[in-house]
Amino acid sequence: MQQHRIIVLGAGYTGAIAAGRLAKRLHRDDVSITLVNAEPDFVERVRMHQLAAGQDLTPRPFAEMFAGTGVTLKLAKVTGIDVDGKTVTVTADGAAPEELAYDTLVYALGSAWNTHGVPGTTEHAHQIASRPGALRLRERLAELPAGGTVTVVGGGLTGLEAATEIAEARPDLSVALAARGELGDWLSPKGRRHLRKVCAGLGITVHENTAVTEVGPDTVTTAGGTALPADVTVWTTGFAVHPLARATALEVGDTGQIVVDDTMRSVSHPDVYAIGDAALAMGAGDKPLRMSCASGTPTAWQAADSIAARLTGGKLPHAPLRYFNQCISLGRKEGLIQYVTADDRAVNAALTGRLAALYKELICKGAAWGVANPTMGLPTRRRRVTDTVRTATTEPAEVPA
């Protein structure tokens, strides 16, 4: 019997978890699992602001992470997908394009920075949505002399973490944050007060209700025509998904994310699953999940368990996707844990200070641990693929809950 071929595209938090979890759910004789990624090491994306600020991160090579699991790592860049022909085109450094056939595809190519088309951003701004971007910013900050100016554009979680991390690591620099709205306007009153206190303590100049309309070599221009000094501009105004999905026959939303059902399966192509930032998945209150690690990990679990259930005739999971808190590091000594409703709205409760910083650090370590331990330490039980679906994409009858 031919093995059921599963290809996972992208080895960020979601792709790596999905591949590892599938390897623990399915019998090795029945499936082949190939994980395609351009880099040989796992990237802790939630720590890119730390990397940019000069800190060294623990190397996490995939060769060690997936040793003995049955997951085959293919170091290559995904350049094309034919969802009707069920093939993926990949290109490794210096090699000719290669076509890989699949029976089930897990799309986890994630997202990159979003310039929103603002003039000068691509040419002059730095981003920390990727390791190469964080390393370039790290080099630029290292050569910036005392008194230099750093302007972080974007007042969301990434912008707050970048501004506070840089200000703490380089107190000799003048760090500013430009936020489109009020500082932390989505937080609870306690959260907003603590955020203002930390920014003031670190000497960060906050420009509220400030939209940046152009980025120059040493300034950013606001919608009001004001030029703010910026020897270094860090752009953190959200994320944009990989454009590859939009170029396929997959049904995508306005954002380019793949439209999925509650098992993370494409609504247009049942042999394709999308997870993490790449998926347009609905959470509590019928609201789309935001692009985040907090959203991505549960979608990876959901997809892997759904694929395993469909291949083995098991019970489909229908775990609700919801939020519990937003974890924000504010340098190495301060943090903010904002508790939220299931649909991600702030409640009055918030944890602040050093305890919050420790909490966030544990969350980051836990996320990395979860990639290497995709079943969260529970016993491995590999099920056999049923003969009727070994190479098919049709769905077996669902076992009643």
PDB file of N, CA, C and O in Angstrom, residues 283-284 321-324 340-345:
ATOM      1  N   GLY A 283     -13.037  32.594  15.694  1.00  0.00           N
ATOM      2  CA  GLY A 283     -12.956  32.277  17.107  1.00  0.00           C
ATOM      3  C   GLY A 283     -14.242  32.612  17.818  1.00  0.00           C
ATOM      4  O   GLY A 283     -15.322  32.660  17.207  1.00  0.00           O
ATOM      5  N   ALA A 284     -14.155  32.850  19.108  1.00  0.00           N
ATOM      6  CA  ALA A 284     -15.327  33.184  19.916  1.00  0.00           C
ATOM      7  C   ALA A 284     -16.001  34.441  19.383  1.00  0.00           C
ATOM      8  O   ALA A 284     -15.344  35.350  18.879  1.00  0.00           O
ATOM      9  N   LEU A 321     -11.912  27.769  19.865  1.00  0.00           N
ATOM     10  CA  LEU A 321     -10.700  28.582  19.789  1.00  0.00           C
ATOM     11  C   LEU A 321     -10.980  29.908  20.489  1.00  0.00           C
ATOM     12  O   LEU A 321     -11.815  30.693  20.040  1.00  0.00           O
ATOM     13  N   ARG A 322     -10.284  30.160  21.583  1.00  0.00           N
ATOM     14  CA  ARG A 322     -10.575  31.337  22.386  1.00  0.00           C
ATOM     15  C   ARG A 322      -9.288  31.898  22.975  1.00  0.00           C
ATOM     16  O   ARG A 322      -8.222  31.283  22.917  1.00  0.00           O
ATOM     17  N   TYR A 323      -9.398  33.104  23.541  1.00  0.00           N
ATOM     18  CA  TYR A 323      -8.258  33.767  24.162  1.00  0.00           C
ATOM     19  C   TYR A 323      -8.437  33.816  25.669  1.00  0.00           C
ATOM     20  O   TYR A 323      -9.557  33.745  26.190  1.00  0.00           O
ATOM     21  N   PHE A 324      -7.295  33.954  26.361  1.00  0.00           N
ATOM     22  CA  PHE A 324      -7.301  34.072  27.812  1.00  0.00           C
ATOM     23  C   PHE A 324      -6.589  35.342  28.280  1.00  0.00           C
ATOM     24  O   PHE A 324      -7.022  35.993  29.210  1.00  0.00           O
ATOM     25  N   VAL A 340      -8.242  38.804  29.138  1.00  0.00           N
ATOM     26  CA  VAL A 340      -9.230  39.173  28.131  1.00  0.00           C
ATOM     27  C   VAL A 340     -10.382  38.184  28.123  1.00  0.00           C
ATOM     28  O   VAL A 340     -10.300  37.089  28.686  1.00  0.00           O
ATOM     29  N   THR A 341     -11.461  38.575  27.458  1.00  0.00           N
ATOM     30  CA  THR A 341     -12.590  37.680  27.242  1.00  0.00           C
ATOM     31  C   THR A 341     -12.228  36.662  26.170  1.00  0.00           C
ATOM     32  O   THR A 341     -11.175  36.752  25.520  1.00  0.00           O
ATOM     33  N   ALA A 342     -13.113  35.714  25.952  1.00  0.00           N
ATOM     34  CA  ALA A 342     -12.858  34.673  24.948  1.00  0.00           C
ATOM     35  C   ALA A 342     -12.628  35.262  23.562  1.00  0.00           C
ATOM     36  O   ALA A 342     -11.850  34.724  22.767  1.00  0.00           O
ATOM     37  N   ASP A 343     -13.277  36.408  23.276  1.00  0.00           N
ATOM     38  CA  ASP A 343     -13.104  37.039  21.967  1.00  0.00           C
ATOM     39  C   ASP A 343     -12.095  38.182  22.003  1.00  0.00           C
ATOM     40  O   ASP A 343     -12.109  39.066  21.148  1.00  0.00           O
ATOM     41  N   ASP A 344     -11.209  38.181  23.008  1.00  0.00           N
ATOM     42  CA  ASP A 344     -10.023  39.033  23.033  1.00  0.00           C
ATOM     43  C   ASP A 344     -10.271  40.475  23.451  1.00  0.00           C
ATOM     44  O   ASP A 344      -9.510  41.368  23.093  1.00  0.00           O
ATOM     45  N   ARG A 345     -11.316  40.732  24.228  1.00  0.00           N
ATOM     46  CA  ARG A 345     -11.551  42.078  24.747  1.00  0.00           C
ATOM     47  C   ARG A 345     -11.051  42.167  26.179  1.00  0.00           C
ATOM     48  O   ARG A 345     -11.262  41.268  26.984  1.00  0.00           O
TER      49      ARG A 345
END
